[in-house]
XYZ file of C-alpha atoms in Angstrom:
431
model
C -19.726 22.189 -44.285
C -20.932 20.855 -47.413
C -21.725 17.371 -48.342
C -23.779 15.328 -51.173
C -26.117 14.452 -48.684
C -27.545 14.906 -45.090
C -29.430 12.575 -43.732
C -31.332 13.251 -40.136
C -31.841 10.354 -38.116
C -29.371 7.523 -37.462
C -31.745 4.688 -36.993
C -32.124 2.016 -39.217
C -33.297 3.673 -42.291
C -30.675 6.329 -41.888
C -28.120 3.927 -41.750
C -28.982 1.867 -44.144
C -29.581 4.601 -46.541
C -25.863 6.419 -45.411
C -24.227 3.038 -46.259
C -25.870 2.420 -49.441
C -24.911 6.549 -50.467
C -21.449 5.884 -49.156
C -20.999 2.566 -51.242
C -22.051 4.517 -54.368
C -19.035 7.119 -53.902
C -21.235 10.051 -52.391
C -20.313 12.418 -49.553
C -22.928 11.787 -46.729
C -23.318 13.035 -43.130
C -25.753 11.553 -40.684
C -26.988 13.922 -37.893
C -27.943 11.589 -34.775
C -29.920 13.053 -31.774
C -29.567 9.864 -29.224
C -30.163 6.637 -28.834
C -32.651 4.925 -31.617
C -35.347 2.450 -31.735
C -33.279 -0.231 -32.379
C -31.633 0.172 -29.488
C -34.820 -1.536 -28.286
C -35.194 -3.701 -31.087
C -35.278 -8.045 -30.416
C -32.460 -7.449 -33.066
C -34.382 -9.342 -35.867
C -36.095 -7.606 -38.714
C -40.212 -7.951 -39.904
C -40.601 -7.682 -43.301
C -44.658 -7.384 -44.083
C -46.296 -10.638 -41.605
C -50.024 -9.250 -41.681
C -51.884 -7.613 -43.908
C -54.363 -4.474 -42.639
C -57.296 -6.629 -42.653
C -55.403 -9.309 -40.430
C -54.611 -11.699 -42.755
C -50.900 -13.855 -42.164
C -48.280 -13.364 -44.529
C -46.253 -16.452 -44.951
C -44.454 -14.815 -48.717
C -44.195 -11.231 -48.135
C -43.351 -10.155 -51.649
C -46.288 -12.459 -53.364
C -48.571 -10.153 -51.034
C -47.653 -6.898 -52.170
C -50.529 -6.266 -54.600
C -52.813 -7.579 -51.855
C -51.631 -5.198 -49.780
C -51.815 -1.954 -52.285
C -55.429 -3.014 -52.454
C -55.897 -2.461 -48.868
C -53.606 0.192 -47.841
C -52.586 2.170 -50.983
C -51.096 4.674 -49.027
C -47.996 1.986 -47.286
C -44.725 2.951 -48.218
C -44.617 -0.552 -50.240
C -47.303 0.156 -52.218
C -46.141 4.040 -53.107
C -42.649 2.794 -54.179
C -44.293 -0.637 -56.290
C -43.973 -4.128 -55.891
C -40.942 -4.731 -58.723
C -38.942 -1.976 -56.503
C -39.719 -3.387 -52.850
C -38.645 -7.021 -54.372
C -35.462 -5.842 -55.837
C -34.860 -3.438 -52.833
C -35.448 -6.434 -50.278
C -32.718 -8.180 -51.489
C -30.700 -5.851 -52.098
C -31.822 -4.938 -47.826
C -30.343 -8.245 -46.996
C -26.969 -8.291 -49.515
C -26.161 -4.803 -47.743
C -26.459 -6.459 -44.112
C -24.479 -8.951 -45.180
C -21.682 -7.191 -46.593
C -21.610 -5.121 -43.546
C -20.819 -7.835 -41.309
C -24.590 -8.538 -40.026
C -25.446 -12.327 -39.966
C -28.418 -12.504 -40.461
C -30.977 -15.931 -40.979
C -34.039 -15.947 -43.105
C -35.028 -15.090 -46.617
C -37.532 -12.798 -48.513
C -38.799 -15.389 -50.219
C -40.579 -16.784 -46.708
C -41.186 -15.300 -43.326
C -40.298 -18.030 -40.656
C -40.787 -18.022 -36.853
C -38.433 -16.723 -34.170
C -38.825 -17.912 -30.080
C -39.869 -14.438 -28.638
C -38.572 -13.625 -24.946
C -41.546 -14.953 -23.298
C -41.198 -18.417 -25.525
C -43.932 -17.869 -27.791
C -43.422 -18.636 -31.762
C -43.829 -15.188 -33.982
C -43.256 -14.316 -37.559
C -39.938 -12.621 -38.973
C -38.130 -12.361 -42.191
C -34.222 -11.760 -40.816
C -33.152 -13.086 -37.111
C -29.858 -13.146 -35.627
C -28.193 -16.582 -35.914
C -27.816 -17.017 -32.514
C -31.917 -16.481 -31.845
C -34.035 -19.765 -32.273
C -35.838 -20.139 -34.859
C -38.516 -22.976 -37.376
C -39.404 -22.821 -40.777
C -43.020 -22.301 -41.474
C -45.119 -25.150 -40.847
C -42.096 -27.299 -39.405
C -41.417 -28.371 -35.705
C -38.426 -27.412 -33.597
C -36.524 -30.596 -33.338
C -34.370 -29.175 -29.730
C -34.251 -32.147 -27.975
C -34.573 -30.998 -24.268
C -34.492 -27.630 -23.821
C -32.372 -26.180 -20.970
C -33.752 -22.330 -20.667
C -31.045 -20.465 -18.103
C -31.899 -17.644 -16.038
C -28.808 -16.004 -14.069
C -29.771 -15.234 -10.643
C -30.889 -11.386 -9.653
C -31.409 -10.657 -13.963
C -35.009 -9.510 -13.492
C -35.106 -8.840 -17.662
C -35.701 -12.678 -18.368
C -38.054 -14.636 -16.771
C -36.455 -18.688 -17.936
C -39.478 -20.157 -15.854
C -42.188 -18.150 -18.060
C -40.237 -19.281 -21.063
C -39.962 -23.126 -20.405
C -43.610 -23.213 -19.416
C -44.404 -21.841 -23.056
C -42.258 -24.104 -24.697
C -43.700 -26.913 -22.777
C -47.146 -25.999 -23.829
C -45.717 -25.958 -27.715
C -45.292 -29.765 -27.073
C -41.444 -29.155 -26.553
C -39.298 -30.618 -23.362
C -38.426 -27.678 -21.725
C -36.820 -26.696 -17.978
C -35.867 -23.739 -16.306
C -32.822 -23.198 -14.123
C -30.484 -20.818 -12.286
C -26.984 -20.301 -12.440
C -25.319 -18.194 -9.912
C -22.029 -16.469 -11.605
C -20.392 -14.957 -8.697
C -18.481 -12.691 -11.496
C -21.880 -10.638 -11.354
C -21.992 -10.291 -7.359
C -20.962 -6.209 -8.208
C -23.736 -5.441 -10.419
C -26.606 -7.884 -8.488
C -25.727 -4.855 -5.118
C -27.440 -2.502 -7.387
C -30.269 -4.063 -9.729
C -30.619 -1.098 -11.912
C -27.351 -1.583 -13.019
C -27.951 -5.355 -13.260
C -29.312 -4.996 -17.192
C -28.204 -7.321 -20.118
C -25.212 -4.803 -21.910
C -23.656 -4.207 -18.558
C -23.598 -8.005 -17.827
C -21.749 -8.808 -21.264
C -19.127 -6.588 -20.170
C -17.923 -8.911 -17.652
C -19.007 -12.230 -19.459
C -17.341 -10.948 -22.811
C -14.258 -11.030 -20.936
C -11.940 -14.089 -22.386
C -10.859 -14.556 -18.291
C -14.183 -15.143 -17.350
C -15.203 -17.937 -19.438
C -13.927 -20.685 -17.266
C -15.928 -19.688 -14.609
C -19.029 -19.304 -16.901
C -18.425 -22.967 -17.524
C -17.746 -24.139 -14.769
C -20.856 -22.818 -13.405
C -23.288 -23.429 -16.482
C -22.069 -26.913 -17.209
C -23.279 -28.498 -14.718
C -26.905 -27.009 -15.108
C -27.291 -28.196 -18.693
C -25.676 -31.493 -18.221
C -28.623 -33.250 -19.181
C -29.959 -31.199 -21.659
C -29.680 -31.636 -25.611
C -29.791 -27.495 -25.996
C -29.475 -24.587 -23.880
C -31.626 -21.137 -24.309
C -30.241 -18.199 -22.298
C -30.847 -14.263 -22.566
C -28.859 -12.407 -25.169
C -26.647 -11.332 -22.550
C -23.049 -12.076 -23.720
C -21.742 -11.285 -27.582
C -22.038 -7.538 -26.898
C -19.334 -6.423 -29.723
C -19.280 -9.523 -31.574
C -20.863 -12.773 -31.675
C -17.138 -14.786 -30.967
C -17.887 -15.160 -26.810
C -21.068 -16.731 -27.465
C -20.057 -18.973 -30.051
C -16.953 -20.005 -27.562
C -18.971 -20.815 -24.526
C -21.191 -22.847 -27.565
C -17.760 -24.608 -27.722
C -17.460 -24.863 -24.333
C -20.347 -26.221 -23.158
C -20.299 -28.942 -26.201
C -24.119 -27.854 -27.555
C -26.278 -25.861 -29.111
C -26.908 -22.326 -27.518
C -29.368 -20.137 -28.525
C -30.019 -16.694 -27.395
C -33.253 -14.797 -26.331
C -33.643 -11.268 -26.492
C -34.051 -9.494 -23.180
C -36.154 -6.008 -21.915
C -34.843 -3.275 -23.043
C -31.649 -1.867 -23.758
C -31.708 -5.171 -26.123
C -27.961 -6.095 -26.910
C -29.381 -7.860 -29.819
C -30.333 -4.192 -31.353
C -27.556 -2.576 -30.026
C -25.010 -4.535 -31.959
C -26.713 -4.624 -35.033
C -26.676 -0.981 -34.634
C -22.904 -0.350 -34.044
C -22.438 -3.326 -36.755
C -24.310 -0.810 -39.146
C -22.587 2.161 -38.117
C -19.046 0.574 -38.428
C -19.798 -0.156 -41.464
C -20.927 3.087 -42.504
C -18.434 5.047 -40.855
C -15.369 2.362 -42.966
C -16.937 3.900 -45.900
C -16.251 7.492 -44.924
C -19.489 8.600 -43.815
C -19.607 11.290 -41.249
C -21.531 10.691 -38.014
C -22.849 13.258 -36.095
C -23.890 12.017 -32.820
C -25.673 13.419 -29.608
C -26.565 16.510 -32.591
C -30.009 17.412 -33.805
C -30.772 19.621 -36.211
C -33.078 22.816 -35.688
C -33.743 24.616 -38.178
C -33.860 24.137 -42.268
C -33.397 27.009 -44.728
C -35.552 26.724 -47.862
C -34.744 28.074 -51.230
C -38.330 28.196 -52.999
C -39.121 24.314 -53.059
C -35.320 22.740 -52.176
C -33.757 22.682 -49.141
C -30.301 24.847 -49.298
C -29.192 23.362 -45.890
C -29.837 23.011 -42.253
C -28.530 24.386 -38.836
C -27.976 21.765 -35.916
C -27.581 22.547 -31.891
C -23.915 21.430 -31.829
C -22.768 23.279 -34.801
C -24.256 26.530 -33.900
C -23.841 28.506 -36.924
C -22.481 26.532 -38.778
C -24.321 25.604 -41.865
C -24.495 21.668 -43.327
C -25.085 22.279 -47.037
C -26.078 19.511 -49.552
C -27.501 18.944 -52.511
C -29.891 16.267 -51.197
C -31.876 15.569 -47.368
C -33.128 12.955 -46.340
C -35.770 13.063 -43.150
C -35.403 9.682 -41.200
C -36.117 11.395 -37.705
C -38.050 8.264 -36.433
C -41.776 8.695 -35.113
C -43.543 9.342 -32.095
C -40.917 7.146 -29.663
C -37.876 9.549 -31.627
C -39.681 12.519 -31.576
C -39.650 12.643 -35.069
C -43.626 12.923 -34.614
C -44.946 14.617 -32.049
C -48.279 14.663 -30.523
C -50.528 16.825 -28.582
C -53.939 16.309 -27.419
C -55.801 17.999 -30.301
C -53.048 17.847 -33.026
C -50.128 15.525 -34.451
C -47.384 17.253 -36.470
C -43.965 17.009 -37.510
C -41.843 19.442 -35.551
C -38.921 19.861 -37.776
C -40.363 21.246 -41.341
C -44.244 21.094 -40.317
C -44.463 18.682 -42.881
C -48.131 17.330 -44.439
C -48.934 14.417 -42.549
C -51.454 11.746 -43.596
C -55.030 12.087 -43.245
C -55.818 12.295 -39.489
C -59.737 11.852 -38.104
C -60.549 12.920 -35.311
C -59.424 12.382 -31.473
C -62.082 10.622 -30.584
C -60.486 7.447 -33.513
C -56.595 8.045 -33.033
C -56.806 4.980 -29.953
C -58.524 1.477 -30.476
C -60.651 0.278 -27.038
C -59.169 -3.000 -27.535
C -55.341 -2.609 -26.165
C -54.024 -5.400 -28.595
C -56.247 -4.290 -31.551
C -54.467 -2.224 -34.384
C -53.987 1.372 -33.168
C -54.731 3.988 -35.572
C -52.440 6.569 -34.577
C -49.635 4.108 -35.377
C -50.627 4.908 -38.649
C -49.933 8.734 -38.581
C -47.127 9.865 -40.395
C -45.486 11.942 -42.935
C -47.438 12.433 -45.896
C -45.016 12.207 -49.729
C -45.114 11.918 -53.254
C -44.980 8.541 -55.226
C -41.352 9.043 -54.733
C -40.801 9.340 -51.067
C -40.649 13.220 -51.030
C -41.503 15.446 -48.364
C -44.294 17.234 -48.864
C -45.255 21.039 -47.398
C -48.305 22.638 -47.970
C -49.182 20.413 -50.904
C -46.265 21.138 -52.441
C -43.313 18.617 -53.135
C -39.720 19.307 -51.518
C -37.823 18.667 -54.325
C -34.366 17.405 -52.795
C -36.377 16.116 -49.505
C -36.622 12.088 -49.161
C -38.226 10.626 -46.177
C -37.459 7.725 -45.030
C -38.357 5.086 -41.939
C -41.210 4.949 -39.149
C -41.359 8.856 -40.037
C -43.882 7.931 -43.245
C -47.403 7.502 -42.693
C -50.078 5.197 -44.541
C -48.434 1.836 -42.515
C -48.502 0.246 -38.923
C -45.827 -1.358 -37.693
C -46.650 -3.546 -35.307
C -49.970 -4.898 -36.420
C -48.849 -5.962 -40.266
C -45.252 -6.550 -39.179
C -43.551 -4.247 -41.731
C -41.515 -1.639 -39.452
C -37.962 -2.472 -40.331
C -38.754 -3.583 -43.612
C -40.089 -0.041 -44.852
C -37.184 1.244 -42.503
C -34.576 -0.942 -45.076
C -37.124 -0.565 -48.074
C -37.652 3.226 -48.042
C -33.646 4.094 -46.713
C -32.694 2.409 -49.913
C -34.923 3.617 -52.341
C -34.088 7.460 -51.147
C -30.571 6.237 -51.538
C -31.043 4.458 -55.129
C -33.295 8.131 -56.281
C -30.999 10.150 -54.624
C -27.690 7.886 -56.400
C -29.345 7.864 -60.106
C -30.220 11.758 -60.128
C -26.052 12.200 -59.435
C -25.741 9.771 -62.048
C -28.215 11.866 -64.692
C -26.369 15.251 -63.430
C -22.992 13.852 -64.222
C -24.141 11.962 -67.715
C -25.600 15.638 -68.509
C -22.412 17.527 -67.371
C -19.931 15.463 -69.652
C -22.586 15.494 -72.490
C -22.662 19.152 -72.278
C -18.885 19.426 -71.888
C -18.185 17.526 -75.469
């Protein structure tokens, strides 16, 4: 099977690099091993909130020099600050057009109400999670924060107690929903995506309100766990209706149903546009022709070749597998790719369990343009893409989707403009 490109991993930087490919007219096949890490995602998106020496973003993009200063080696500051500006809104034009709405702006970070009520820094949220501008005060009214009885994934009391110490008017209460007895006899079925399967259903909504209403009666907004809207936002926005007020969701523990629709969102999208998904696949081995990659064999195709002109390696980190680690070693177990510089053990883990962990920092090692590297030399038609690259931490400077969307694209654009130069040089040498 032959295609313009193969991209492995179907996470976000895989799909947002498929969709951008499939947009520009190119042939694309994404080879998916399981379930992603948006699949455990709060469903909004970080941008760049901290810089390596701690530092709070408020303007991601006015930052970026900052932050080549500090960390030259971050996927931002390989690709440049012009490119990450232009490729960040281009990030959020693509969501859009895919059907993702999405609040928030590159311009500014602003602050999203976490599961546990607490105020932290975003650049994109869902529209149905609560949010505040920087520097601005939720103006809520009183704050009804719903719990449904036996949902051990959402704590409502925690939450209202936070919100109460932000200096809002918060309470916490209960509703019953006898539609949910079935799933409360076995509580690991009792998770958020199996309880929007019964409240998505347009039959059960007068019992929702009937039950709900009288809970929130005396509240000016309601906050409840992003546990209805599991296909589409509509059942949310009609028990909004319903209940004649604001509602805001919250994302839950994991599986979040606030990730897994903007995942399916992503892959509908792709998928419209004639990309080829390859699910529950993974490839295993990858046949090089001196310094390109001729094509690559996966488990479920046996044999069966999947040629392309260009790869591109999206395959996730440590939580995907697409890093793996041992206790004397970290490598990438699909090319043995060169990884980052990597000290020894002894520095991989920070004492201090909310301090910035080194080893979230290990990764995939590339040229200035995103390409694989392999004993010091660069794979020519290799991109890489997502948490795969090194030189950034995630969680710490609040960047992991962002180079996810930032780096999927740019492959894309590089991979987009060299068809573009073949085809310009094909016609030239044709007249």
């Amino acid at each position: 099977m032959k295609y313009d490109v193969v991209v492995m991993g179907g996470g976000l930087a895989g799909l947002i690099c498929g969709i951008h490919l499939t947009q520009s007219g190119l042939s694309c096949a994404i080879v998916s091993a399981g379930q992603n890490a948006l699949h455990f995602s709060s469903g909004s998106l970080d941008l760049l909130t901290h810089l390596p020496d701690g530092r709070m973003v408020e303007k991601p993009l006015s930052m970026l020099d900052e932050l080549k200063q500090q960390a030259p080696n971050h996927p931002y500051s390989l690709i440049g600050s012009a490119k990450v500006t232009e490729l960040a809104q281009l990030a959020q034009a693509t969501l859009q057009q895919a059907g993702v709405n999405l609040k928030g702006s590159w311009e500014e970070n602003h602050y999203r109400v976490t599961p546990l009520g607490h105020k932290r820094m975003t650049w994109l949220s869902p529209e149905s999670v609560p949010t505040v501008g920087l520097h601005q005060s939720m103006n809520l009214g009183k704050i009804a924060v719903l719990g449904i009885e036996g949902f051990l994934d959402f704590q409502p009391q925690m939450v209202a107690d936070e919100l109460d110490r932000e200096g809002l008017e918060a309470e916490a209460c209960y509703v019953h929903l006898p539609l949910l007895d079935r799933l409360r006899e076995n509580p690991s079925e009792f998770r958020a995506i199996n309880v929007a399967r019964w409240l998505d259903r347009p039959e059960n909504m007068a019992q929702m309100v009937e039950e709900i209403a009288p809970l929130v009666a005396n509240a000016d907004t309601v906050f409840m766990p992003a546990c209805i809207g599991l296909d589409s936002e509509e059942p949310m926005l009609e028990l909004q209706k319903q209940l004649g007020k604001p509602l805001f969701l919250l994302p839950t523990l994991p599986p979040s149903l606030l990730g897994i629709r903007l995942h399916e969102t992503l892959l509908r999208q792709f998928r419209r546009q004639g990309g080829v998904m390859m699910p529950g696949d993974k490839v295993t081995s990858v046949n090089f022709v001196g310094s390109r990659i001729e094509s690559v064999q996966t488990r479920n195709h046996g044999n069966i070749s999947l040629k392309a002109k260009h790869f591109v390696l999206a395959t996730g980190s440590f939580f995907n597998n697409g890093l793996v680690a041992k206790f004397d070693r970290v490598y990438e177990p699909l090319m043995n790719l060169d990884l980052c510089d990597i000290a020894e053990r002894s520095t991989w883990t920070n004492k201090e369990f909310f301090a910035s962990q080194p080893y979230m920092a290990f990764g995939v090692q590339t040229d200035h343009t995103l390409r694989g590297k392999k004993q010091g030399d660069t794979i020519e038609n290799l991109y890489v893409a997502g948490a795969v690259l090194g030189g950034f931490d995630p969680l710490t400077q609040g960047c992991g989707a962002g180079v996810s969307l930032i780096s999927g694209l740019y492959a894309a654009n590089e991979i987009v403009n060299e068809f573009a130069q073949d085809k310009a040089m094909q016609a030239e040498v044709a007249q």
